[in-house]
XYZ file of C-alpha atoms in Angstrom:
609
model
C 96.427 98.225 120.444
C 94.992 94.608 120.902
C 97.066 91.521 119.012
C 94.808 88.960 117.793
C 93.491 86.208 120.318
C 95.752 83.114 120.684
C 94.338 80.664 118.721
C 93.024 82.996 115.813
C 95.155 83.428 112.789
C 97.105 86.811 113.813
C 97.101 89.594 110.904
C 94.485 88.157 108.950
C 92.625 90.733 106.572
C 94.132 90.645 102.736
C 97.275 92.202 102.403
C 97.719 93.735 99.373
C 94.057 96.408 99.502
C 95.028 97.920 96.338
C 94.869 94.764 93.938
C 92.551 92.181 95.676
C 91.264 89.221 94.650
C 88.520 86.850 95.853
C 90.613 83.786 95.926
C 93.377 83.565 98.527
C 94.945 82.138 101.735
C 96.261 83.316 104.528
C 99.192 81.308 106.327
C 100.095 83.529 109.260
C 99.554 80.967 112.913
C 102.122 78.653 113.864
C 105.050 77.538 111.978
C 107.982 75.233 112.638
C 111.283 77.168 113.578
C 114.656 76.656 114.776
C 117.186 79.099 114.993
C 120.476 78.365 112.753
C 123.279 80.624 114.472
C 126.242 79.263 112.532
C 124.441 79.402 109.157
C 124.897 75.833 108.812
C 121.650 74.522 108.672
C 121.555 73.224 105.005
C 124.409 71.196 105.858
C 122.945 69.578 108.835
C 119.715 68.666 107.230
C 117.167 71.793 107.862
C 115.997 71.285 104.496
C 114.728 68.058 105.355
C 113.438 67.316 108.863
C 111.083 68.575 110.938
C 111.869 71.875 112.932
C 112.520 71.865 116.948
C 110.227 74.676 118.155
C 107.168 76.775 116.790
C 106.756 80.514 116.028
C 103.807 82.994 115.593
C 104.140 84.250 112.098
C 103.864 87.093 111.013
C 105.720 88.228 113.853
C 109.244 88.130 113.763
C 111.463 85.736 116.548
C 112.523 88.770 118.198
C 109.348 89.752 119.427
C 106.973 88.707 122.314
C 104.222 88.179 120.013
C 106.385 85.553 117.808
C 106.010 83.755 120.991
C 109.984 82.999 120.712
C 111.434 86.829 122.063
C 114.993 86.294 121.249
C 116.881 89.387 120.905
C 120.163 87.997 120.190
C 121.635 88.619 116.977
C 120.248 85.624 114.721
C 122.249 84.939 111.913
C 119.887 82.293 109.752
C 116.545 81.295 110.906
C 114.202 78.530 109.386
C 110.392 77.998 109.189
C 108.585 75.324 108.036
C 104.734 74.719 107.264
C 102.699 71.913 105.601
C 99.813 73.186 103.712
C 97.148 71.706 101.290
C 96.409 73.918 98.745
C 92.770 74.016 98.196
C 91.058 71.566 95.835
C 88.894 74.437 94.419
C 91.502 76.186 92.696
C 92.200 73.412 90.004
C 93.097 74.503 86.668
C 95.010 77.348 88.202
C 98.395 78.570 89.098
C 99.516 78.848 92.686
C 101.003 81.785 93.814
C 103.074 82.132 97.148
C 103.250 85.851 98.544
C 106.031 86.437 101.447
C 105.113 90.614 102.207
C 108.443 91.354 103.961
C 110.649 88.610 105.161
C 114.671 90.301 106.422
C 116.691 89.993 104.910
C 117.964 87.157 102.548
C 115.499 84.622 101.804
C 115.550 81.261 100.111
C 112.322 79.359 99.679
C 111.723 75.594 98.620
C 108.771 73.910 98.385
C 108.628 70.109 98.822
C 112.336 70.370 98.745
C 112.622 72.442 95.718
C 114.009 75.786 95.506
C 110.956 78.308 94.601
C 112.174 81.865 94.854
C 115.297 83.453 96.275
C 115.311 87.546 97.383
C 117.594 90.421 99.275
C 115.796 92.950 101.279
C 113.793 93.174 104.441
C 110.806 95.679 103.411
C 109.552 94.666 100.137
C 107.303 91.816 98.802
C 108.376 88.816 96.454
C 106.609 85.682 94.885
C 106.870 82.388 94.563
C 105.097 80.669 91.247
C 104.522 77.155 92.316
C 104.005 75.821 88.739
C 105.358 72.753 87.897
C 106.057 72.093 91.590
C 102.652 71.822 93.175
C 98.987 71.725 92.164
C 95.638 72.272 93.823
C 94.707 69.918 95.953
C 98.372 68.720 96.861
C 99.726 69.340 100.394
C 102.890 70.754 100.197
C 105.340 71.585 102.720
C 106.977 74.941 102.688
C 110.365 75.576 103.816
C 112.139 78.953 104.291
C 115.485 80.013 105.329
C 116.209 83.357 106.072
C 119.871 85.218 106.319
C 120.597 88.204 108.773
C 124.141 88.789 108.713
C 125.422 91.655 111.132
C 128.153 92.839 109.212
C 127.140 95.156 105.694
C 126.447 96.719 103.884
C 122.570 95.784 104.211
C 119.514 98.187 104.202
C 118.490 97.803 108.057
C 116.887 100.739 108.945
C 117.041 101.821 112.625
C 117.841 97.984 113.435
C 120.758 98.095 116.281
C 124.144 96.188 114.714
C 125.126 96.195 118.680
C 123.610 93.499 121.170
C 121.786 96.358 122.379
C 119.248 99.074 121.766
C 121.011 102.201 121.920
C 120.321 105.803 121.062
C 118.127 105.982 117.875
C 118.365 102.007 117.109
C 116.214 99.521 118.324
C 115.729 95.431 118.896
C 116.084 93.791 115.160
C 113.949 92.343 113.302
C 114.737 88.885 111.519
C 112.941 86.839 109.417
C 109.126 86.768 108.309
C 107.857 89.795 109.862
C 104.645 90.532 107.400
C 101.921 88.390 105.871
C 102.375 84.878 104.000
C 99.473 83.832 101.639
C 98.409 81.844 98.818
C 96.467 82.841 95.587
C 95.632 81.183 92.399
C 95.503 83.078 89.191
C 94.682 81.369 85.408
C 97.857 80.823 82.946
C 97.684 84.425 81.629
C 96.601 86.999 84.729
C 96.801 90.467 85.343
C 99.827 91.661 87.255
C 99.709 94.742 89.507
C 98.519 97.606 87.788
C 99.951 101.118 87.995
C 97.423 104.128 88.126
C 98.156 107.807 87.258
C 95.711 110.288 88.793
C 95.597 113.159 86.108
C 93.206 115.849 87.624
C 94.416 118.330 84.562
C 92.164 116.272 82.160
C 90.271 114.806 85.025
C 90.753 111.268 84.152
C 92.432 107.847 85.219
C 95.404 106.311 83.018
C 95.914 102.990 83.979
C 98.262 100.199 82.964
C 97.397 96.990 82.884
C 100.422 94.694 83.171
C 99.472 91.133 81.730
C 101.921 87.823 82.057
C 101.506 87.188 78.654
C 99.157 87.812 75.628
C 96.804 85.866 74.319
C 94.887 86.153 70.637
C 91.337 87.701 71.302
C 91.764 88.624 75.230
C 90.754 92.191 75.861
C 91.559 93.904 79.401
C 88.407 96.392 80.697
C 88.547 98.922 83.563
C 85.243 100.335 85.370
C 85.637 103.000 87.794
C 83.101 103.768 90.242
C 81.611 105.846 93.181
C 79.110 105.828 95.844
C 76.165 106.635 92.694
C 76.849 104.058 90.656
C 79.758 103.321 87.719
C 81.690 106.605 86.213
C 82.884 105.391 83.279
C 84.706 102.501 81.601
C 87.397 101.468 79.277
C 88.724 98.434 77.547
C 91.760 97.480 75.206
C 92.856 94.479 72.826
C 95.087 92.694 75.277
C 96.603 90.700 72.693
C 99.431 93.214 71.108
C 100.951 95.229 74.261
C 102.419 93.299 77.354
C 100.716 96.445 79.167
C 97.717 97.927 77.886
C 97.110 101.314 78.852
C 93.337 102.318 79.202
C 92.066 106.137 79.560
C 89.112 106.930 82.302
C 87.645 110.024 82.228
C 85.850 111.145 84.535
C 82.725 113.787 83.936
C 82.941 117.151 85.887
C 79.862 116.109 87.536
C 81.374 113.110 89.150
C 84.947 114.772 89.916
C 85.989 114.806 93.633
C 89.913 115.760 94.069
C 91.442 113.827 96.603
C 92.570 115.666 99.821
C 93.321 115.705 103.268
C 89.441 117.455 103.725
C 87.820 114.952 101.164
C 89.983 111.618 100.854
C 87.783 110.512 98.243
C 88.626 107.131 96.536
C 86.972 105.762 93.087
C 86.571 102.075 93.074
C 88.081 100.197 90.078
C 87.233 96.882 88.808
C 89.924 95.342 86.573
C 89.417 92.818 84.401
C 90.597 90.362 81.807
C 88.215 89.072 79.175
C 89.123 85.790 77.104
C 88.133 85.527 73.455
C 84.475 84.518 74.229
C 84.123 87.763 76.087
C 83.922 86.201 79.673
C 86.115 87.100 82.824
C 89.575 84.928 82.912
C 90.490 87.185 85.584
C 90.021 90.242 88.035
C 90.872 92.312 90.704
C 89.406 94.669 92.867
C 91.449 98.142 92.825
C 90.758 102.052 93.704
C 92.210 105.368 93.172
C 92.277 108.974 94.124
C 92.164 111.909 91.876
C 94.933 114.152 93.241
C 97.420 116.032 91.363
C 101.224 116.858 93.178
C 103.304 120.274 91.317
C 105.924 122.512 92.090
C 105.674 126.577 91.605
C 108.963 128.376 92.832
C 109.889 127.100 96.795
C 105.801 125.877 97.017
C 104.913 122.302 97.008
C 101.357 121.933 95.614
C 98.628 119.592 96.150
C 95.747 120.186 93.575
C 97.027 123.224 92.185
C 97.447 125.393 95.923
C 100.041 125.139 98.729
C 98.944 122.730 101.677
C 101.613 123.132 104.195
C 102.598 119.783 104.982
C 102.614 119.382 108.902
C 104.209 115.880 109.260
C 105.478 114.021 111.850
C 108.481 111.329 112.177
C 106.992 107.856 112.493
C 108.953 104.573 112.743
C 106.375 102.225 113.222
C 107.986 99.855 115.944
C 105.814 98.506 118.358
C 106.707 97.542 122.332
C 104.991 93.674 121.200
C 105.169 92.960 117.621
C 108.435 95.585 116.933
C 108.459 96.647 113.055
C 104.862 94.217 113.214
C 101.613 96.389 114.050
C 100.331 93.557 116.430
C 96.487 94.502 114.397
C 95.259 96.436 111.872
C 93.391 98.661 113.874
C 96.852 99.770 115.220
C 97.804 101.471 112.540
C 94.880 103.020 111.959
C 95.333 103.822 115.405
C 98.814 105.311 114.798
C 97.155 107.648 112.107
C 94.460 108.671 113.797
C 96.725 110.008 117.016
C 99.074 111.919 114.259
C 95.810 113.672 113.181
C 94.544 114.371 116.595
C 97.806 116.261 117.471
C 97.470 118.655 114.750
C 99.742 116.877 111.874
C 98.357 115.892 108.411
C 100.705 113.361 107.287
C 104.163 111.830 108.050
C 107.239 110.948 106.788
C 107.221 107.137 107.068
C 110.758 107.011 108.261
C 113.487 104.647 107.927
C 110.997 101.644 106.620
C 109.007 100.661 104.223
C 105.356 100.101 105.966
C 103.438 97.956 105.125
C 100.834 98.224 102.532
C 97.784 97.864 105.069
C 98.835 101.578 106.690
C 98.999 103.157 103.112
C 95.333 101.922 102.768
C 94.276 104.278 105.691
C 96.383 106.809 104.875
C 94.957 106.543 101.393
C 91.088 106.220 102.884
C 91.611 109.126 105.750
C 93.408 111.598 104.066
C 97.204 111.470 105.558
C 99.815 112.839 103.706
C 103.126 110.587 103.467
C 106.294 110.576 101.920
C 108.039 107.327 101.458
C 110.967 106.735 102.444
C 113.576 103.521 102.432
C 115.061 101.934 105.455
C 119.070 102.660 103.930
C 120.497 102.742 107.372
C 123.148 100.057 107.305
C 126.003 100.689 104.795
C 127.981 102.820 106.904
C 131.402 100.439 106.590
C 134.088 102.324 105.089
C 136.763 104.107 107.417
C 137.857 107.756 106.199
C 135.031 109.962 105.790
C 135.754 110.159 102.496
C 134.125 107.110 101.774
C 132.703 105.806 104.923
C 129.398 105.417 103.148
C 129.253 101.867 100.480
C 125.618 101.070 99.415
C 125.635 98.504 96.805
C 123.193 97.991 94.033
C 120.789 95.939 95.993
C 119.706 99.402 97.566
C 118.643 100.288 93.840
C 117.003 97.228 93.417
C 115.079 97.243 97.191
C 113.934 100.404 96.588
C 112.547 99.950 93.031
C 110.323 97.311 94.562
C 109.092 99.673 97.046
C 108.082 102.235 94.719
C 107.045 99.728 92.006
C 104.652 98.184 95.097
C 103.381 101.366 96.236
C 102.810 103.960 93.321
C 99.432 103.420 92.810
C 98.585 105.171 96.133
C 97.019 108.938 96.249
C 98.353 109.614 100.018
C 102.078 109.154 98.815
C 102.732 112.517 97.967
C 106.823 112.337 98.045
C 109.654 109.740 97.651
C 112.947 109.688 99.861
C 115.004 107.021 98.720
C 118.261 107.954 101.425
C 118.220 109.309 105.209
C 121.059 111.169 106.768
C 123.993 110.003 104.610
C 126.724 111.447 105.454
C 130.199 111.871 103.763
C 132.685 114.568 102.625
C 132.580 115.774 99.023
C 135.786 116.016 97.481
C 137.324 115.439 94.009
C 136.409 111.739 93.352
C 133.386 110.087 93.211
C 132.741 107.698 95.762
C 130.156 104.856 95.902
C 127.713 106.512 97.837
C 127.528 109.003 94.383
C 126.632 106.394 92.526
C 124.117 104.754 94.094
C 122.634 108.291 95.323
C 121.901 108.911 91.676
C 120.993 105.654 90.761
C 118.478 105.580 93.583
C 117.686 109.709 92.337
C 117.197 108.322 88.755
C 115.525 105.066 89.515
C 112.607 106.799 90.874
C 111.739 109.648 88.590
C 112.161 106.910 85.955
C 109.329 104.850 87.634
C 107.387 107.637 88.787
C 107.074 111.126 87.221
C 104.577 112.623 88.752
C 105.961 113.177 92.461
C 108.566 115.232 93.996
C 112.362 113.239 94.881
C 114.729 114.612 97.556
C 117.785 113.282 96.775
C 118.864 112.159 100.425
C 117.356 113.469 103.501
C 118.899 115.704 105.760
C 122.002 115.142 104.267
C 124.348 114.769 101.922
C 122.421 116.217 98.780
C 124.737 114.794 95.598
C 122.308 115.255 92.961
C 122.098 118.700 92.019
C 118.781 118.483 90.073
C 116.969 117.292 92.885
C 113.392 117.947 93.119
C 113.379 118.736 96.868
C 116.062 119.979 99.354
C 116.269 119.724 103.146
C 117.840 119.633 106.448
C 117.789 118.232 109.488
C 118.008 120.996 112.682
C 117.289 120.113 116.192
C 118.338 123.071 117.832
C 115.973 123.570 120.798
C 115.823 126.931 121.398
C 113.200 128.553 119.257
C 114.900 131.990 118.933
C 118.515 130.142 117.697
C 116.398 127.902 115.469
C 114.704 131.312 114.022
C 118.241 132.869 113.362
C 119.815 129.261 111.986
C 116.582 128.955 109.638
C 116.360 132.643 108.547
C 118.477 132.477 105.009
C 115.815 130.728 103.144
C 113.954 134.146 101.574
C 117.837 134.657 100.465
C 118.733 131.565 98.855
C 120.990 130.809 101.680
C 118.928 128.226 103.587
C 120.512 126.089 107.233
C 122.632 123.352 105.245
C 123.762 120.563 107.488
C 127.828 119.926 107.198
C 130.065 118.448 109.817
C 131.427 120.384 112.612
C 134.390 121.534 111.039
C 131.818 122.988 108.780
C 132.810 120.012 106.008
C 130.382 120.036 103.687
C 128.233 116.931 102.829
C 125.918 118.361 100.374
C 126.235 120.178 97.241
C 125.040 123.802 97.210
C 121.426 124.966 97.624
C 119.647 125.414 94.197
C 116.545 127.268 94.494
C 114.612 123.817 95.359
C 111.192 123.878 97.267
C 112.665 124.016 101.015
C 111.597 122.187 104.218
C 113.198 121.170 107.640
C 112.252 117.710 107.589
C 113.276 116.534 111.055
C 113.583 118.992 114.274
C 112.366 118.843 117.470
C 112.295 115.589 119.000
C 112.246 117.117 122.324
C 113.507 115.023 124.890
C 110.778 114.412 127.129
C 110.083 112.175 129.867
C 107.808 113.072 132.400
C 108.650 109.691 134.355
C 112.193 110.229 134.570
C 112.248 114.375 134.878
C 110.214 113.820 138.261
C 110.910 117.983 138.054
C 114.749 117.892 137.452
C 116.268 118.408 133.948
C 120.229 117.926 132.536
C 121.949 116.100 130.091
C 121.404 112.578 131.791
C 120.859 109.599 129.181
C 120.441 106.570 131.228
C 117.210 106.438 132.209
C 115.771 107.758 128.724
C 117.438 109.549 125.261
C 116.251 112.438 123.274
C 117.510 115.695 121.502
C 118.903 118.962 123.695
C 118.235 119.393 127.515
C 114.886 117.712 128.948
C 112.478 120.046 129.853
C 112.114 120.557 133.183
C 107.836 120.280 133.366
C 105.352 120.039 130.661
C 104.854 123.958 130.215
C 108.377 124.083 128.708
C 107.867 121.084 126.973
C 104.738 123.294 124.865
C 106.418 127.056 124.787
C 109.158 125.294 123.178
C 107.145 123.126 120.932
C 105.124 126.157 119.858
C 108.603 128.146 119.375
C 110.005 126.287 116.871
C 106.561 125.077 114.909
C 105.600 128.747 114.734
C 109.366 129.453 113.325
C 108.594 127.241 110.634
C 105.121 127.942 110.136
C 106.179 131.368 109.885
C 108.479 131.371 107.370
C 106.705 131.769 103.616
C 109.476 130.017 101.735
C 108.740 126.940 103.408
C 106.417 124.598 102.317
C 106.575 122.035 105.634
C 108.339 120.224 108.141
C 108.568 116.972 110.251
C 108.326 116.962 113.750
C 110.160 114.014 115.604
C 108.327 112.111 116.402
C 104.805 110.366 116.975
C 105.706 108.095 119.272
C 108.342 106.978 121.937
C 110.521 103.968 120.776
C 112.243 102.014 123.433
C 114.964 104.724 125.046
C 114.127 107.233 122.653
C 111.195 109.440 124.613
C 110.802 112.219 122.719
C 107.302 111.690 121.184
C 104.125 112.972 121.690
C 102.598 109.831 122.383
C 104.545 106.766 124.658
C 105.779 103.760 123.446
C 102.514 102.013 124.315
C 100.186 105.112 122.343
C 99.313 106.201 125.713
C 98.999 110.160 126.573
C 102.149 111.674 128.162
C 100.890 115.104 127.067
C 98.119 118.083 126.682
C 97.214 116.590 123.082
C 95.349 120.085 122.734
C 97.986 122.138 123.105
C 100.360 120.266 120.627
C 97.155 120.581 117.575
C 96.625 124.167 118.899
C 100.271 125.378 118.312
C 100.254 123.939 114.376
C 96.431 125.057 113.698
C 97.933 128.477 112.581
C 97.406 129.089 108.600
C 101.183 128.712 107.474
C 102.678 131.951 105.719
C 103.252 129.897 102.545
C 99.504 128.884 101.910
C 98.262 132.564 102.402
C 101.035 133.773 100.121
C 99.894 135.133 97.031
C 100.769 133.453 93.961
């Protein structure tokens, strides 16, 4: 899990694999920065002078590879960077990508103000038009906001000065790739593309910035023998022409975790004379996702989805993978113990690690990092997301739609608050959020909220979260499925959360997350939290650690209502040690044994129909 070399420009391959262009410029290296703790920098001249120290970028100021490795809370930050925007792009407009920057961001170039967003996972744009030109250095100023106090989508960010329990050292600031990229007057935007293995073809939207007489849009889609087919479209009547690739029985390969195969797709954007204004470099996989009765289908058959909790935080670059190869690295240590995808918990990854999922086969469900609006008193309405949750997390699945290993959306985690007679915020927004996404995407499964609490009756998906240890309470606690009466989480009073089961495909998406420390049992177990943190009673040596791992995998593996689960969790963060790899990706455990207990054929994929 090497960083990049002092000296080299950290994070450097293109960051957006799915709509690539030739032309671009990456700006991760050394900034300007100085921390602004009273938020009064704009006041005092920020804006206009140079900065008092220097920072890695992409890496936020909290970590060690930021070079800065402040971890106290930082309520406004700036960076500043003088650029010259090559000469070689003339004619063209300038484009300036931020991929994640937490949380709210204001942007001026050469003093004016370029773009302003909220949210901490998703990407935004600056058009430099009208402000700079190729050829021009320009000096780029940001200014980002990280107030402790919500509501605000953090994810498992700590809002003490601490790390404690499941929450970790925040994250503030630019914390993913900044780049440049020049595109003509009228470009193609991102496109969206909608595997349809049913009529084994490609539909694909073309988004344009504007429409121009004569212009036509074409798509080719290839493989390794050569080009499949093609299409093209007048792109001078829709804003987003939609083109149809079909693709001959011959040259059909369904995606899947056993073949991850992945078309290539040119796009393009032809001007009146028939030559290429624009174009981008895209690919897809031919996958369908489908629901029959409590089965979750990929291609038309159950594939048991054996996932695995994964925050991606890092001991260096925290929610930063210090290199790409680290998160192929993190996939490729999920496969090795046995699991074929994960639920990509509690933040939005970056679009790098859906590339390898996308290329290796990994099944994910996406998820948004909602932790954070938990500021209301009575549990009646302790619980006050506000619409910038909506908005965050249409961005996310806007951004990432396009990708074949996404195979589910989770747009909540582990809300929690009483129903009663009168709807509460926390309603709203859960069916906003519920709505939002089957609007933008209908072709994959939504669970309402994770875990808990389950407001939207129609929801495509229902779960729970049980971490009981013992596998032959966990059996009993998870037996009611086959009678409609599946383990519902509620508070201890027995409160419910949730509205009732409704016949929904079923799985117990986090359990487990057995507290295990091999440093710190030194052959003793109990209840003691200081040294590490994790779910139930530490086992007392690693042969517990694996009958009870194989207990409660086999329960659900067992069980043919269910069509998966997610273990927690891949990796140790910080005080949390209950995953199968350390903090570090080192081995803490019999990797063999943990692939060997899930390797069983799950009762729900030899099910007859």
């Amino acid at each position: 899990m090497s960083a990049t070399p002092l000296g080299a420009v950290p994070r450097p391959e293109y960051p957006r694999p799915q709509f690539v262009r030739a032309d671009w410029l990456n700006l991760n290296g050394t900034w300007q920065f100085e921390t602004d703790r009273g938020d009064s920098g704009l006041e005092r001249g920020l804006l206009e002078r140079e900065l008092a120290d220097e920072i890695r970028v992409p890496f936020c100021p909290e970590s060690e590879l930021s070079g800065i490795g402040e971890t106290d809370f930082l309520h406004a930050v700036w960076y500043r960077r003088t650029v010259r925007l090559p000469e070689q792009w003339a004619g063209r407009r300038v484009l300036l990508h931020f991929q994640a920057v937490d949380h709210d961001t204001t942007v001026w170039v050469n003093g004016t103000e370029v773009v302003r967003h909220r949210g901490g996972f998703t990407p935004f744009t600056a058009d430099l038009h009208g402000v700079a030109a190729p050829g021009e250095t320009v000096t780029i100023t940001v200014r980002a906001r990280d107030p402790k106090s919500g509501p605000q989508a953090r994810g498992k960010q700590a809002v003490r000065y601490a790390n404690h329990d499941c929450l970790y050292t925040r994250t503030t600031g630019i914390w993913q790739t900044v780049w440049l990229e020049p595109v003509p007057e009228t470009h193609l935007r991102r496109p969206r593309i909608t595997p349809d293995l049913a009529a084994s073809a490609f539909h694909v939207e073309l988004p344009l910035s504007g429409n121009r007489p004569g212009h036509r849009v074409r798509a080719v889609l290839s493989d390794e023998a050569g080009e499949v087919c093609r299409a093209e479209a007048r792109a001078d009547l829709d804003l987003s022409p939609r083109l149809y690739l079909p693709v001959p029985e011959g040259r059909r390969r369904p995606w899947s975790p056993q073949d991850p195969h992945l078309y290539r797709l040119r796009l393009e954007l032809l001007d009146a004379e028939g030559a290429v204004a624009d174009a981008a470099d895209s690919y897809a996989g031919l996958r369908a996702v489908a629901i029959r009765g409590r089965a979750v289908l990929l291609n038309g058959r159950p594939v048991f989805q054996r996932l695995v909790l994964d925050q991606g935080w890092y001991p260096d670059g925290l929610m930063t993978a210090p290199s790409d190869e680290a998160l192929v690295r993190d996939i490729e240590l999920a496969m090795a113990a046995g699991f074929n995808g994960a639920r990509l918990h509690q933040k939005v990854f970056e679009e790098r690690f859906l590339y390898h999922a996308d290329r290796l086969g990994y099944l994910v469900w996406g998820e948004f990092g909602d932790w954070g609006c938990e500021v209301g008193g009575s549990s009646g309405d302790n619980q006050r997301p506000d619409a910038s949750y909506v908005a965050q997390w249409l961005e996310a699945v806007e951004r990432d739609y396009s990708h074949p290993a996404i195979v589910g959306w989770c747009p909540l985690n582990e809300t929690y608050q009483k129903l009663h007679d009168r709807l509460t915020r926390l309603d709203d927004v859960t069916r906003a959020m519920f709505l939002a996404t089957k609007a933008l995407d209908t072709t994959r499964p939504v669970v309402d909220a994770s875990g808990y609490a389950h407001r939207v009756p129609e929801s495509d998906i229902y779960d729970s979260h049980n971490y009981e240890q013992d596998p032959e309470r966990f059996r009993a606690a998870m037996a009611g499925l086959a009678a409609g009466e599946p383990f519902v989480n509620a508070y201890a009073d027995g409160s419910a959360y949730s509205l009732p089961y409704r016949g929904q495909p079923y799985f117990c998406s986090e359990f487990g997350g057995i507290w295990w420390d091999p440093d710190a049992a030194a052959g003793a177990s109990g209840e003691d939290h200081t040294a590490s943190w994790g779910y139930g009673q530490r086992p007392r040596d690693e042969e517990e650690f694996h009958r009870r791992f194989a207990g409660l995998t086999g329960v659900l593996l067992g069980d043919p209502e269910m069509f998966g689960y997610c273990y927690t969790q891949l990796t140790d963060v910080f005080q949390e040690q209950n995953g199968v790899y350390r903090f570090d990706r080192s081995a803490k455990l019999d990797v063999a044994r943990v692939r060997a207990a899930q390797q069983r054929p799950a009762a729900i994929e030899t099910a007859g129909p």
